[in-house]
Coordinates of C-alpha atoms and ligand atoms in Angstrom, one line a residue:
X3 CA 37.7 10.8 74.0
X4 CA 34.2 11.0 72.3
X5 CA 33.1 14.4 74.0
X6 CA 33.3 18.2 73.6
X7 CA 36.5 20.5 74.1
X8 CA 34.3 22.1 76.8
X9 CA 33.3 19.0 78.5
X10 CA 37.3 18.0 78.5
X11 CA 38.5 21.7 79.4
X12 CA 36.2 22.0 82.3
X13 CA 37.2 21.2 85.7
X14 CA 35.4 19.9 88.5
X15 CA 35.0 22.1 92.2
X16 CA 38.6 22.6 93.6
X17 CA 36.2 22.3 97.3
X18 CA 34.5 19.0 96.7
X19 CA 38.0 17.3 95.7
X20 CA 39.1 18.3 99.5
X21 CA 35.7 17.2 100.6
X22 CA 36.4 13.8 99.5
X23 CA 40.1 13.8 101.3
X24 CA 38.2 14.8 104.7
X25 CA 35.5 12.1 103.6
X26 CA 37.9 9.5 103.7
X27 CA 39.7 10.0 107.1
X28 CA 36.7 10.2 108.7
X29 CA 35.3 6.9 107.3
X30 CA 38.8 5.7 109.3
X31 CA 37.5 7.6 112.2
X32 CA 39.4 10.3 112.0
X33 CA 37.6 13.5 113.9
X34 CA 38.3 16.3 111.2
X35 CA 36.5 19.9 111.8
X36 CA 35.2 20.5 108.3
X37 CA 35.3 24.4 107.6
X38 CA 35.3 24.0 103.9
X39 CA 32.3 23.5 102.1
X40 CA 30.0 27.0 101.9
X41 CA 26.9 25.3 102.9
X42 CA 25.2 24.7 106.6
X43 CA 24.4 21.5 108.9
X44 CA 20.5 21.8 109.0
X45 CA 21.0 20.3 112.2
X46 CA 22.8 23.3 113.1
X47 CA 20.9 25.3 111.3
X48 CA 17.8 24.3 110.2
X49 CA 15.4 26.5 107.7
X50 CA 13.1 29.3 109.2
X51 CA 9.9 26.6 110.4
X52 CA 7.3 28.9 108.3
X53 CA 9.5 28.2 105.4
X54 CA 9.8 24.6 106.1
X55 CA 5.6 24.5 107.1
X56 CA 4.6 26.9 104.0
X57 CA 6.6 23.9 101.6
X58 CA 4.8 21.3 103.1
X59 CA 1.2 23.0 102.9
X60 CA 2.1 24.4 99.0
X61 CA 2.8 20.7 97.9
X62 CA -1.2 19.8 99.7
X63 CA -1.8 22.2 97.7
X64 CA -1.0 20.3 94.8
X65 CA 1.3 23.4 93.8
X66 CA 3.3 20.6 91.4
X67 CA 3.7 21.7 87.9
X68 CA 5.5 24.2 86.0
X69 CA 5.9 27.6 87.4
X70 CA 5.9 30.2 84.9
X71 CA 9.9 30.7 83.3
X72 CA 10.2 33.9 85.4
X73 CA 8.6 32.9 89.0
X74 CA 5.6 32.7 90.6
X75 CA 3.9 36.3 90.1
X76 CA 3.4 36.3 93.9
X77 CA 7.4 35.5 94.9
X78 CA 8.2 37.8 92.5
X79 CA 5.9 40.7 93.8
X80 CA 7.5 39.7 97.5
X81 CA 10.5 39.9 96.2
X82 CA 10.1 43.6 94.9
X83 CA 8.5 44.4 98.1
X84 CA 11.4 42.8 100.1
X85 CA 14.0 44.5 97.9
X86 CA 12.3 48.2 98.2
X87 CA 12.0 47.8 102.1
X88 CA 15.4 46.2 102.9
X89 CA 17.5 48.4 100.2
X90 CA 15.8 50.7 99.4
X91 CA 15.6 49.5 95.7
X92 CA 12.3 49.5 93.2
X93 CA 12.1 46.4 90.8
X94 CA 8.7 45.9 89.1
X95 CA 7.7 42.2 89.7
X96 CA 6.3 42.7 85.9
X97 CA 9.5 42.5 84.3
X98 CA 12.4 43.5 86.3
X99 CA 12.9 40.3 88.7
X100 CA 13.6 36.4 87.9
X101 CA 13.6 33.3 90.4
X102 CA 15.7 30.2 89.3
X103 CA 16.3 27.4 90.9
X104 CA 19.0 28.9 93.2
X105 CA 21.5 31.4 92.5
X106 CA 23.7 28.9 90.0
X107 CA 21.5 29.5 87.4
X108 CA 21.8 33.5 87.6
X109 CA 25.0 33.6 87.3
X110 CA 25.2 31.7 84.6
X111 CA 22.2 33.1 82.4
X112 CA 23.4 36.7 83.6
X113 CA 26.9 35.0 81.4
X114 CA 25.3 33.9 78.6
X115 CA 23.0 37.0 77.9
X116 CA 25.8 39.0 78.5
X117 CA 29.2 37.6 77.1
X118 CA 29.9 36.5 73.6
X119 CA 32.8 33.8 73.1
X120 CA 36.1 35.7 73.5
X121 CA 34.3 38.8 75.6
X122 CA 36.4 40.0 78.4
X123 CA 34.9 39.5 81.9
X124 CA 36.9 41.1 84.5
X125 CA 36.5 39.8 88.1
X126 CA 39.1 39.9 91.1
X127 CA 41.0 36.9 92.9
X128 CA 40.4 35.4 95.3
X129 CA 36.4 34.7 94.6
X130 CA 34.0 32.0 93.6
X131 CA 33.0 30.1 90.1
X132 CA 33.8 33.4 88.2
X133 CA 36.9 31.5 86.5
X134 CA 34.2 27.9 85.6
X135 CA 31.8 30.4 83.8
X136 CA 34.1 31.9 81.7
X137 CA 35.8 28.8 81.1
X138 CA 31.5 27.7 80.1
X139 CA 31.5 30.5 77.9
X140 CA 34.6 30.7 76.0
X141 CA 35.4 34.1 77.5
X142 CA 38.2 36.0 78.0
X143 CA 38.6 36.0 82.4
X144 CA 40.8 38.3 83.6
X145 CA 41.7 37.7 87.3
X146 CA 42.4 40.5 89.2
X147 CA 44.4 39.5 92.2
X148 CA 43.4 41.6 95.3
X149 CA 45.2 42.4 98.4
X150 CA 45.0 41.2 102.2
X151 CA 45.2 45.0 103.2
X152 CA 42.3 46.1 101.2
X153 CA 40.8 43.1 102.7
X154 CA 41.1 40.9 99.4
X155 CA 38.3 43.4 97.9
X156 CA 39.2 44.9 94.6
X157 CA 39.7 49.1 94.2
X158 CA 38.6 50.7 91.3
X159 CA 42.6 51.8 90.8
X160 CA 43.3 48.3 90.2
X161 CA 40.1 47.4 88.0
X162 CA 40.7 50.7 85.8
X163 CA 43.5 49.3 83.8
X164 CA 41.3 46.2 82.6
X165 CA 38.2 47.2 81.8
X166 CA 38.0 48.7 78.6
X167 CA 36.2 46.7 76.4
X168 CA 35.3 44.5 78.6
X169 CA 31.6 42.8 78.4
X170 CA 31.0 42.0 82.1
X171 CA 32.4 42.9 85.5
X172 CA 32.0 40.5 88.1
X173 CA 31.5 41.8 91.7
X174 CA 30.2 40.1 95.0
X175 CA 30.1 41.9 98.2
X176 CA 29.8 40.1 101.3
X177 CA 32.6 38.0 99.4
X178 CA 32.9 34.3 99.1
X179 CA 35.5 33.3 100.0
X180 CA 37.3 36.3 102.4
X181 CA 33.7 37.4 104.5
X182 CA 34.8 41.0 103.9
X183 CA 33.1 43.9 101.9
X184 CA 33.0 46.5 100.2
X185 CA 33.1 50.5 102.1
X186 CA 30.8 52.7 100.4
X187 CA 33.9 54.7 99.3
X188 CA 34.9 51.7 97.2
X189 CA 32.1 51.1 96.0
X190 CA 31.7 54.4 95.0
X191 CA 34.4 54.8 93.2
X192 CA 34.2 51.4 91.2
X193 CA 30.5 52.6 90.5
X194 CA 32.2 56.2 88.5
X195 CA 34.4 54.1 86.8
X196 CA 31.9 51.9 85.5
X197 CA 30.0 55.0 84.3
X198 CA 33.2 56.5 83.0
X199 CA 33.5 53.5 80.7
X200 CA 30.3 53.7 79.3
X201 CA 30.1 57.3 78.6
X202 CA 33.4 56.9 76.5
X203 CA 31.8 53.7 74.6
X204 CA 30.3 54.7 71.3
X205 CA 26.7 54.2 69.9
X206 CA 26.5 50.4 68.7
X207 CA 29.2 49.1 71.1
X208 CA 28.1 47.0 73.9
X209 CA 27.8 48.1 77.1
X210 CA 30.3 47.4 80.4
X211 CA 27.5 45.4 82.8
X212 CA 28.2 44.9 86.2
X213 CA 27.3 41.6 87.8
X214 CA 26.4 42.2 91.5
X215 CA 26.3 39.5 93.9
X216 CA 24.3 40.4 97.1
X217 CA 23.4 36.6 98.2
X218 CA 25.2 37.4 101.4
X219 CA 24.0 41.1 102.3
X220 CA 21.3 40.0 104.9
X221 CA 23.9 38.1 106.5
X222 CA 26.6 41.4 107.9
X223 CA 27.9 42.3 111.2
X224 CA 28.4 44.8 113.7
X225 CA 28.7 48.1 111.9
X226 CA 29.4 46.5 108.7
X227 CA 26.6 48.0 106.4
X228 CA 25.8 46.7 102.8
X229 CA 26.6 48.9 100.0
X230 CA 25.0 48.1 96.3
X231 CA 25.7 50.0 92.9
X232 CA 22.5 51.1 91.7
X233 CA 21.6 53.0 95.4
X234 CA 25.0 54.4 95.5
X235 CA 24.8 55.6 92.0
X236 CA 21.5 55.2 90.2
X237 CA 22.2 55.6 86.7
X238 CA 23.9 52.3 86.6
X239 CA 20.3 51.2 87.6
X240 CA 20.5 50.3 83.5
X241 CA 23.8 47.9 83.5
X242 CA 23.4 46.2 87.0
X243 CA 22.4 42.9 87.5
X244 CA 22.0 41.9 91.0
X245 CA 22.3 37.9 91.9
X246 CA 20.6 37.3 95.0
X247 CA 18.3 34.6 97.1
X248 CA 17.4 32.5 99.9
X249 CA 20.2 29.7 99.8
X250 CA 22.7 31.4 102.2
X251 CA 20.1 33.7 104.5
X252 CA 17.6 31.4 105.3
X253 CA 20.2 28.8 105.3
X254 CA 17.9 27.1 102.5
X255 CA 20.5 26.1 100.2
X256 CA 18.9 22.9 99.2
X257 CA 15.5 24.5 99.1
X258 CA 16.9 26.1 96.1
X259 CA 15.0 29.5 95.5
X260 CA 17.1 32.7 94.1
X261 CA 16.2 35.5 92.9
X262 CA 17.7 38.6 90.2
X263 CA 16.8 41.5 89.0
X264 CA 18.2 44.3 87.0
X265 CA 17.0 46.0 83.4
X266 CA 13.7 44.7 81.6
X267 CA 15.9 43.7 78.3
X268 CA 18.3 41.7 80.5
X269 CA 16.2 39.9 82.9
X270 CA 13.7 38.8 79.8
X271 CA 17.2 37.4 77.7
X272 CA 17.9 35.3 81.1
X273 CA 13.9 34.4 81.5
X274 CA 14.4 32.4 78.0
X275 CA 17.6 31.1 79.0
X276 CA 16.8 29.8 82.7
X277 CA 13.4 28.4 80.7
X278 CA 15.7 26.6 78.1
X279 CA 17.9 25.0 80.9
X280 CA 14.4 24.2 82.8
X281 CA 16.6 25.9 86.3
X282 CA 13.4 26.8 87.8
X283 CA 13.1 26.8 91.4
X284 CA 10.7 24.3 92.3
X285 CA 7.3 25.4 92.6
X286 CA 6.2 24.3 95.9
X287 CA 9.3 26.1 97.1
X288 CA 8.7 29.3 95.2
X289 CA 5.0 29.6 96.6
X290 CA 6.4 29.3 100.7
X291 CA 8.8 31.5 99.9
X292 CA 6.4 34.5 98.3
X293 CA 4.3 33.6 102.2
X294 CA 7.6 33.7 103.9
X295 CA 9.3 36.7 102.6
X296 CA 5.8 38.6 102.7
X297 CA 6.0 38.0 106.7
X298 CA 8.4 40.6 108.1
X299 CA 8.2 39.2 111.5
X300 CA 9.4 35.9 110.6
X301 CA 11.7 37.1 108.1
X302 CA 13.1 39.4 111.1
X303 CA 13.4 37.4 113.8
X304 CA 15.1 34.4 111.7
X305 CA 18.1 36.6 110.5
X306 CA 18.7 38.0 114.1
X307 CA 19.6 34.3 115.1
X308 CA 20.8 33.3 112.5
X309 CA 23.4 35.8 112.2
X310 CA 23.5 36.1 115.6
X311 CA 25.3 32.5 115.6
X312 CA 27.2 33.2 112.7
X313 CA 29.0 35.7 113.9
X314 CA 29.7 34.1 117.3
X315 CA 31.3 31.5 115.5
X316 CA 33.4 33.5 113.2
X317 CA 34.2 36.1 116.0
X318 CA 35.5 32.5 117.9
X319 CA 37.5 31.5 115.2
X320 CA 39.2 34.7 114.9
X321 CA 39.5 35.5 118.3
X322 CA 41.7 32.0 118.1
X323 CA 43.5 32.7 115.1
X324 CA 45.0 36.2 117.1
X325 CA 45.6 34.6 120.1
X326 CA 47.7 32.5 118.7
X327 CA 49.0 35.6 116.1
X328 CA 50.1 37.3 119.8
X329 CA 51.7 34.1 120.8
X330 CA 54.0 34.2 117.6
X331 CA 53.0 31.8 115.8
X332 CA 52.6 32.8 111.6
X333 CA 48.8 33.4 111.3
X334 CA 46.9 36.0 110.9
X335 CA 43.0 36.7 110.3
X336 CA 40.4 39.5 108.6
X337 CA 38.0 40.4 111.1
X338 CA 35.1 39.2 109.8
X339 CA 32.2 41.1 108.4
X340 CA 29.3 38.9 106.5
X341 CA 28.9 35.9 105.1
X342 CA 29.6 32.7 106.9
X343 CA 33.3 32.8 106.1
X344 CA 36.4 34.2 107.6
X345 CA 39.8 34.9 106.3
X346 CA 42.8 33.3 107.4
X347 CA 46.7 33.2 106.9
X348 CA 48.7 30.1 108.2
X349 CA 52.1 32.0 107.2
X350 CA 54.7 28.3 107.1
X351 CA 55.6 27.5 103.9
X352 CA 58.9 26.5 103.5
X353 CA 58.7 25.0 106.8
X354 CA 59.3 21.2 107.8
X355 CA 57.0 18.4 108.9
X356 CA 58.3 15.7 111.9
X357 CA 58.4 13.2 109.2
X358 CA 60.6 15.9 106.9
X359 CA 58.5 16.6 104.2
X360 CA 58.7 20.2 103.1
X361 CA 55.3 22.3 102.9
X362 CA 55.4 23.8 99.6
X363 CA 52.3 25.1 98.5
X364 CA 49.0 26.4 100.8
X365 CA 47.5 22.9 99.4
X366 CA 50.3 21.1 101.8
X367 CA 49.6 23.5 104.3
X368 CA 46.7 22.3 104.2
X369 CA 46.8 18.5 104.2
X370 CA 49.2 19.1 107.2
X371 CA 46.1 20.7 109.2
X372 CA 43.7 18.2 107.8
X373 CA 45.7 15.2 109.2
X374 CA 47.8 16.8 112.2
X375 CA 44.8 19.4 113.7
X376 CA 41.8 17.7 112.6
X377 CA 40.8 21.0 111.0
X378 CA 40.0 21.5 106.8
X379 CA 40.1 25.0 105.5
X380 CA 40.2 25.9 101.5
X381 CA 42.9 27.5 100.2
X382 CA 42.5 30.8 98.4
X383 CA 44.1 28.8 95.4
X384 CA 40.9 27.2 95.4
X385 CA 39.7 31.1 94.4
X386 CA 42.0 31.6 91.6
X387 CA 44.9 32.7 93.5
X388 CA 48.5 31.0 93.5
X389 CA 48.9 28.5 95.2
X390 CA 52.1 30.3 97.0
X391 CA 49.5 32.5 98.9
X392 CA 49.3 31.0 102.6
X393 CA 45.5 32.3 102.9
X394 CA 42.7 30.5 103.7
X395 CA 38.9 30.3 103.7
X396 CA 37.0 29.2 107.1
X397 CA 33.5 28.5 106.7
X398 CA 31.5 28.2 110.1
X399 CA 27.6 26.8 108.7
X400 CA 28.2 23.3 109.3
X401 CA 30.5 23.5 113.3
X402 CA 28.8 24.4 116.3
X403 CA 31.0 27.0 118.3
X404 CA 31.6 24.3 120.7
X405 CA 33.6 22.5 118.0
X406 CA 35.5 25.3 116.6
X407 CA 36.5 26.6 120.3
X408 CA 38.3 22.7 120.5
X409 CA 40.1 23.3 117.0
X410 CA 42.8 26.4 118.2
X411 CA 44.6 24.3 120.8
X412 CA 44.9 20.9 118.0
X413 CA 45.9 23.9 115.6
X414 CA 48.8 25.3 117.8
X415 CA 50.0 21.9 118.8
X416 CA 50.0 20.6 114.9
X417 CA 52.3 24.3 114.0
X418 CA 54.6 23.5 117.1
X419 CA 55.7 20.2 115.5
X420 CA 56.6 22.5 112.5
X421 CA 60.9 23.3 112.1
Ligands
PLP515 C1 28.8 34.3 96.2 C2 27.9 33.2 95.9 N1 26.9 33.4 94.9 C3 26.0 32.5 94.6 C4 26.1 31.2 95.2 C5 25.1 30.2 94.7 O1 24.1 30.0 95.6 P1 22.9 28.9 95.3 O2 23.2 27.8 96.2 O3 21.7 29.7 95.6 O4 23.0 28.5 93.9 C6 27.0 31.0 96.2 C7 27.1 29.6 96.8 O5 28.1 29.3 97.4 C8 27.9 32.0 96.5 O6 28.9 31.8 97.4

């Protein structure tokens, strides 16, 4: 084959191969609850309407050509003003902040400024994409598998053994794929260790950097508070990189506007890199969004429904899942906390279909669901785990709670039939 080792190494999302399963039974009319892909129905859950208005006026505006590589100057002051008001954190629009065009390219340009071919990058299992960017940049991942009763969020005890000389550690709280976060203990304790590290490197040697994704910390529940790094412990102000935006908040994720910020040196390495690539977010998009963010009110009143719903729907779903736990059936659930997902265990592999085929692996799990409960979760293998975990990812942004209310009774029935 006529193309790159990278182009043949690199493999595909694990979510949009289920996608295309559930695809298919429903063009046979098949009625399948989709809780897989991370995204939302804008029918559901459309945009905030000053958003959606402020696009529509900026392109009357003729606001059509190239924005400057970093961002509109005005999204880019809203963002600082957003960020010192909401977290308490100061970044200088100047030269501190960076809009692409979503989140994607932050990640990635974080990567490449970052990570050399071979580089260690540490990052804990289950969680999303970290494993397709090191596999973009040569790198050497180490997966940290996490565990269900630290609520699938890595501890600094388990990092510590993995992170000398490492270039990068990769950290995202609210966490796709489990909806659970980090406690400020945690936190604080992976925040030390980072610190320890870098006092012990010596002059010349490259820094550990911490990549911080925070695209999910508007969206928390209940008493679940959003911790970040450089508030808990402000000298790593100078290795933290913070991935943030609009895509998951606002529910915009085809509006594509995101937004990072972290040291001067760092952000202008990714400015040239997101400028190379041409990510930019679109320019009428970046202008409503500087008018949108700017207007407290709006930006208020949107995430109070938004999450509002969000967690009605998660809190259905697990409500469900431990009904059926107290029944006896072999599930479990995390309760969730942010995001729009929600952790769950369907415990019966090993265990028999009616038409005797054994379920081996959380992928025939489930298929089984898919086609005998009309319900499609992701499996945590999807994450980087094994696929001998029986833990799953529910995402609620495109299922009304109506719908997911229906989906416990076809789910029961479908693990009855199970020997
Ligand atoms: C943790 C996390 N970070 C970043 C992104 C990327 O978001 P965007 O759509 O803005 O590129 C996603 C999208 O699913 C995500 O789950």
């Amino acid at each position: 084959m006529s193309a790159s080792l990278l182009a043949q190494n690199l493999r595909g999302s694990e979510i949009i191969k289920i996608a295309a399963e559930i695809n298919e039974l429903k063009r046979r009319g098949e009625n399948i609850a989709n809780l897989t892909i991370g995204d939302f129905d804008s029918n559901i859950y459309p945009i905030p309407a000053k958003l959606k208005q402020g696009i529509v006026e900026a392109y009357n505006e003729n606001q059509t050509n190239y924005p400057p590589a970093d961002g509109v100057l005005d999204l880019r002051q809203s963002v600082s003003k957003f960020l010192s008001e909401r977290y308490g954190l100061e970044y200088a629009a100047a030269n501190e902040i960076i809009i692409s065009g979503g989140s994607r390219p932050l990640i990635y340009s974080i990567y490449l400024a970052i990570v050399d071919p071979g580089d260690k990058v540490v990052f804990p299992t289950p969680s999303w994409n970290n494993n397709h960017y090191c596999d973009l940049l040569t790198a050497d991942g180490v997966m940290l598998a996490t565990l269900p009763e630290n609520n699938f969020m890595p501890t600094a005890d388990e990092l510590r053994p993995h992170i000398k000389g490492a270039a990068l550690l990769a950290l995202c709280s609210p966490l796709n794929p489990t909806g659970t976060m980090f406690s400020k203990e945690a936190l604080e304790e992976i925040c030390d260790m980072v610190i320890e590290e870098n006092k012990s490197r010596s002059e010349g040697e490259k820094p550990l950097y911490l990549l911080y994704d925070q695209i999910y910390s508007q969206l928390t529940f209940g008493e679940h508070k959003h911790y970040n790094p450089v508030s808990l412990r402000p000298k790593l102000r100078d290795y933290t990189i913070f991935v943030d935006g609009g895509s998951k908040c606002f529910a915009a994720t085809g509006v594509r506007v995101g937004w990072g910020f972290g040291p001067a040196a760092v952000i202008n390495s990714m400015k040239t890199i997101v400028g190379h690539m041409g990510a930019w977010a679109p320019k009428a998009e970046q202008v409503s969004m500087a008018r949108f963010l700017a207007d407290n009110t709006a930006v208020d009143s949107y995430l109070a429904d938004i999450k509002g719903n969000v967690q009605a729907s998660l809190t259905s779903l697990y409500q469900g899942f431990q009904q059926l736990k107290s029944e006896g059936f072999s599930v479990d659930a995390i309760e969730p906390m942010g995001a729009i997902y929600l952790t769950i265990k369907v415990d019966y592999l090993g265990k028999t279909t009616p038409d005797g085929k054994v379920l081996e692996t959380a992928t025939d799990i489930n298929f089984y669901l898919i086609t005998n409960a009309g319900i499609a979760l992701v499996p945590f293998s999807a994450f980087g785990t094994g696929e001998d975990e029986a833990w799953f990812r529910a995402s609620v942004g495109t299922i009304t709670n109506e719908d997911i209310k229906l989906t416990i009774p076809r789910i029961k029935a479908a693990l009855e039939k199970l020997s």
